């Protein structure tokens, strides 16, 4: 499993750190930085460093990748929360490999954080 920490840098930049044990039994952390635009487009990059020695990991020395998300509504013109996502990884190795988890909790609930809820109370009370 992994423990995750998230940080909102502002201006659409979101940071994430996942630390824990990976599928091959290695320990380490994944660092990610994403830029989310107001129109729903999202682009980001990540890298993973683990206790697998660079010589054993092979070419590239560590796991890394780039990801892009495009809102489906951009293509269809209809309101939708669905996205078309693509991840580009140059080399797949055992080191840093983990399960792909869809619908992570943070992405589901982050729109309902404290400040956004506080800003909405005025509309509710009216």
PDB file of C-alpha atoms in Angstrom:
ATOM      1  CA  UNK A   1       0.000   0.000   0.000  1.00  0.00           C
ATOM      2  CA  UNK A   2       0.842   3.643  -0.206  1.00  0.00           C
ATOM      3  CA  UNK A   3       0.293   6.784   1.818  1.00  0.00           C
ATOM      4  CA  UNK A   4      -0.519   9.814  -0.316  1.00  0.00           C
ATOM      5  CA  UNK A   5      -0.110  13.534   0.294  1.00  0.00           C
ATOM      6  CA  UNK A   6      -1.501  16.280  -1.929  1.00  0.00           C
ATOM      7  CA  UNK A   7      -0.637  19.961  -2.184  1.00  0.00           C
ATOM      8  CA  UNK A   8      -2.366  22.717  -4.136  1.00  0.00           C
ATOM      9  CA  UNK A   9       0.331  25.181  -5.244  1.00  0.00           C
ATOM     10  CA  UNK A  10      -2.288  27.525  -6.681  1.00  0.00           C
ATOM     11  CA  UNK A  11      -2.833  28.671 -10.259  1.00  0.00           C
ATOM     12  CA  UNK A  12      -3.890  25.124 -11.224  1.00  0.00           C
ATOM     13  CA  UNK A  13      -0.678  23.380 -10.119  1.00  0.00           C
ATOM     14  CA  UNK A  14      -1.266  20.279  -8.002  1.00  0.00           C
ATOM     15  CA  UNK A  15       1.453  18.190  -6.351  1.00  0.00           C
ATOM     16  CA  UNK A  16       1.175  14.617  -5.129  1.00  0.00           C
ATOM     17  CA  UNK A  17       3.525  12.264  -3.290  1.00  0.00           C
ATOM     18  CA  UNK A  18       2.763   8.552  -2.910  1.00  0.00           C
ATOM     19  CA  UNK A  19       5.130   6.651  -0.622  1.00  0.00           C
ATOM     20  CA  UNK A  20       5.084   2.960   0.187  1.00  0.00           C
ATOM     21  CA  UNK A  21       5.737  -0.520  -1.137  1.00  0.00           C
ATOM     22  CA  UNK A  22       5.453  -1.342  -4.831  1.00  0.00           C
ATOM     23  CA  UNK A  23       4.407  -4.586  -6.543  1.00  0.00           C
ATOM     24  CA  UNK A  24       7.946  -5.950  -6.902  1.00  0.00           C
ATOM     25  CA  UNK A  25       8.511  -5.540  -3.138  1.00  0.00           C
ATOM     26  CA  UNK A  26      10.587  -2.389  -3.499  1.00  0.00           C
ATOM     27  CA  UNK A  27      10.033   0.627  -1.258  1.00  0.00           C
ATOM     28  CA  UNK A  28       9.989   4.194  -2.524  1.00  0.00           C
ATOM     29  CA  UNK A  29       7.957   7.221  -3.525  1.00  0.00           C
ATOM     30  CA  UNK A  30       6.286   8.657  -6.596  1.00  0.00           C
ATOM     31  CA  UNK A  31       6.383  12.428  -7.074  1.00  0.00           C
ATOM     32  CA  UNK A  32       3.878  14.048  -9.446  1.00  0.00           C
ATOM     33  CA  UNK A  33       3.113  17.577 -10.606  1.00  0.00           C
ATOM     34  CA  UNK A  34       0.018  18.349 -12.678  1.00  0.00           C
ATOM     35  CA  UNK A  35      -1.348  21.536 -14.218  1.00  0.00           C
ATOM     36  CA  UNK A  36      -5.119  21.657 -14.437  1.00  0.00           C
ATOM     37  CA  UNK A  37      -6.682  24.330 -16.621  1.00  0.00           C
ATOM     38  CA  UNK A  38     -10.087  25.963 -16.096  1.00  0.00           C
ATOM     39  CA  UNK A  39     -11.437  24.291 -19.248  1.00  0.00           C
ATOM     40  CA  UNK A  40     -10.756  20.810 -17.770  1.00  0.00           C
ATOM     41  CA  UNK A  41      -7.554  19.976 -19.647  1.00  0.00           C
ATOM     42  CA  UNK A  42      -4.837  18.499 -17.459  1.00  0.00           C
ATOM     43  CA  UNK A  43      -1.169  17.765 -18.158  1.00  0.00           C
ATOM     44  CA  UNK A  44       1.365  16.378 -15.742  1.00  0.00           C
ATOM     45  CA  UNK A  45       4.525  14.417 -15.156  1.00  0.00           C
ATOM     46  CA  UNK A  46       5.756  12.045 -12.501  1.00  0.00           C
ATOM     47  CA  UNK A  47       8.809  10.060 -11.476  1.00  0.00           C
ATOM     48  CA  UNK A  48       9.314   7.207  -9.033  1.00  0.00           C
ATOM     49  CA  UNK A  49      12.426   6.503  -7.017  1.00  0.00           C
ATOM     50  CA  UNK A  50      12.711   3.195  -5.148  1.00  0.00           C
ATOM     51  CA  UNK A  51      15.344   1.135  -3.355  1.00  0.00           C
ATOM     52  CA  UNK A  52      16.030  -0.830  -6.564  1.00  0.00           C
ATOM     53  CA  UNK A  53      19.655   0.000  -7.529  1.00  0.00           C
ATOM     54  CA  UNK A  54      19.987   1.903 -10.797  1.00  0.00           C
ATOM     55  CA  UNK A  55      22.191  -0.897 -12.195  1.00  0.00           C
ATOM     56  CA  UNK A  56      19.436  -3.471 -11.580  1.00  0.00           C
ATOM     57  CA  UNK A  57      16.644  -1.234 -12.859  1.00  0.00           C
ATOM     58  CA  UNK A  58      18.252  -0.935 -16.268  1.00  0.00           C
ATOM     59  CA  UNK A  59      17.859   1.705 -18.923  1.00  0.00           C
ATOM     60  CA  UNK A  60      16.456   4.967 -17.567  1.00  0.00           C
ATOM     61  CA  UNK A  61      17.357   4.160 -13.937  1.00  0.00           C
ATOM     62  CA  UNK A  62      13.886   5.058 -12.582  1.00  0.00           C
ATOM     63  CA  UNK A  63      10.212   5.073 -13.530  1.00  0.00           C
ATOM     64  CA  UNK A  64       8.832   8.237 -15.107  1.00  0.00           C
ATOM     65  CA  UNK A  65       6.049   9.394 -17.365  1.00  0.00           C
ATOM     66  CA  UNK A  66       3.852  12.135 -18.758  1.00  0.00           C
ATOM     67  CA  UNK A  67       0.060  12.158 -18.664  1.00  0.00           C
ATOM     68  CA  UNK A  68      -2.581  14.177 -20.490  1.00  0.00           C
ATOM     69  CA  UNK A  69      -6.336  14.373 -19.871  1.00  0.00           C
ATOM     70  CA  UNK A  70      -8.836  15.973 -22.223  1.00  0.00           C
ATOM     71  CA  UNK A  71     -12.456  16.468 -21.117  1.00  0.00           C
ATOM     72  CA  UNK A  72     -14.893  14.482 -23.250  1.00  0.00           C
ATOM     73  CA  UNK A  73     -17.236  17.484 -23.282  1.00  0.00           C
ATOM     74  CA  UNK A  74     -14.641  19.324 -25.387  1.00  0.00           C
ATOM     75  CA  UNK A  75     -15.292  16.866 -28.231  1.00  0.00           C
ATOM     76  CA  UNK A  76     -19.036  16.307 -27.822  1.00  0.00           C
ATOM     77  CA  UNK A  77     -20.226  19.735 -26.688  1.00  0.00           C
ATOM     78  CA  UNK A  78     -22.359  18.004 -24.043  1.00  0.00           C
ATOM     79  CA  UNK A  79     -21.747  18.400 -20.281  1.00  0.00           C
ATOM     80  CA  UNK A  80     -19.780  15.449 -18.924  1.00  0.00           C
ATOM     81  CA  UNK A  81     -17.237  14.707 -16.197  1.00  0.00           C
ATOM     82  CA  UNK A  82     -15.637  11.968 -18.312  1.00  0.00           C
ATOM     83  CA  UNK A  83     -12.142  12.474 -19.693  1.00  0.00           C
ATOM     84  CA  UNK A  84      -9.953  10.913 -22.346  1.00  0.00           C
ATOM     85  CA  UNK A  85      -6.669  10.098 -20.643  1.00  0.00           C
ATOM     86  CA  UNK A  86      -3.317   9.054 -22.076  1.00  0.00           C
ATOM     87  CA  UNK A  87      -0.149   8.207 -20.184  1.00  0.00           C
ATOM     88  CA  UNK A  88       3.233   8.018 -21.872  1.00  0.00           C
ATOM     89  CA  UNK A  89       5.905   5.897 -20.198  1.00  0.00           C
ATOM     90  CA  UNK A  90       9.170   5.374 -22.063  1.00  0.00           C
ATOM     91  CA  UNK A  91      10.080   2.055 -20.395  1.00  0.00           C
ATOM     92  CA  UNK A  92       8.102  -0.267 -18.138  1.00  0.00           C
ATOM     93  CA  UNK A  93      10.088  -2.126 -15.483  1.00  0.00           C
ATOM     94  CA  UNK A  94       9.284  -3.970 -12.253  1.00  0.00           C
ATOM     95  CA  UNK A  95      10.786  -1.216 -10.097  1.00  0.00           C
ATOM     96  CA  UNK A  96       8.168   1.366  -9.166  1.00  0.00           C
ATOM     97  CA  UNK A  97       5.280  -0.685 -10.595  1.00  0.00           C
ATOM     98  CA  UNK A  98       1.953  -0.325  -8.800  1.00  0.00           C
ATOM     99  CA  UNK A  99      -1.695  -0.998  -9.413  1.00  0.00           C
ATOM    100  CA  UNK A 100      -3.612   1.463 -11.558  1.00  0.00           C
ATOM    101  CA  UNK A 101      -6.449   2.707  -9.362  1.00  0.00           C
ATOM    102  CA  UNK A 102      -9.333   4.493 -11.052  1.00  0.00           C
ATOM    103  CA  UNK A 103     -11.377   7.134  -9.204  1.00  0.00           C
ATOM    104  CA  UNK A 104      -8.948   7.929  -6.422  1.00  0.00           C
ATOM    105  CA  UNK A 105     -10.771   9.466  -3.491  1.00  0.00           C
ATOM    106  CA  UNK A 106      -8.907  12.787  -3.537  1.00  0.00           C
ATOM    107  CA  UNK A 107      -9.999  13.574  -7.111  1.00  0.00           C
ATOM    108  CA  UNK A 108     -13.599  12.715  -6.210  1.00  0.00           C
ATOM    109  CA  UNK A 109     -13.859  14.949  -3.123  1.00  0.00           C
ATOM    110  CA  UNK A 110     -11.406  17.793  -3.715  1.00  0.00           C
ATOM    111  CA  UNK A 111     -14.088  20.066  -5.220  1.00  0.00           C
ATOM    112  CA  UNK A 112     -15.851  19.944  -1.854  1.00  0.00           C
ATOM    113  CA  UNK A 113     -12.995  21.277   0.273  1.00  0.00           C
ATOM    114  CA  UNK A 114     -13.494  23.776   3.069  1.00  0.00           C
ATOM    115  CA  UNK A 115     -13.067  27.079   1.219  1.00  0.00           C
ATOM    116  CA  UNK A 116     -15.326  26.037  -1.644  1.00  0.00           C
ATOM    117  CA  UNK A 117     -17.999  24.949   0.845  1.00  0.00           C
ATOM    118  CA  UNK A 118     -17.675  28.175   2.864  1.00  0.00           C
ATOM    119  CA  UNK A 119     -18.041  30.240  -0.299  1.00  0.00           C
ATOM    120  CA  UNK A 120     -21.221  28.362  -1.160  1.00  0.00           C
ATOM    121  CA  UNK A 121     -23.039  28.868   2.168  1.00  0.00           C
ATOM    122  CA  UNK A 122     -24.087  32.411   1.212  1.00  0.00           C
ATOM    123  CA  UNK A 123     -25.951  31.100  -1.807  1.00  0.00           C
ATOM    124  CA  UNK A 124     -27.562  28.369   0.264  1.00  0.00           C
ATOM    125  CA  UNK A 125     -28.796  30.768   2.965  1.00  0.00           C
ATOM    126  CA  UNK A 126     -30.286  33.166   0.416  1.00  0.00           C
TER     127      UNK A 126
END
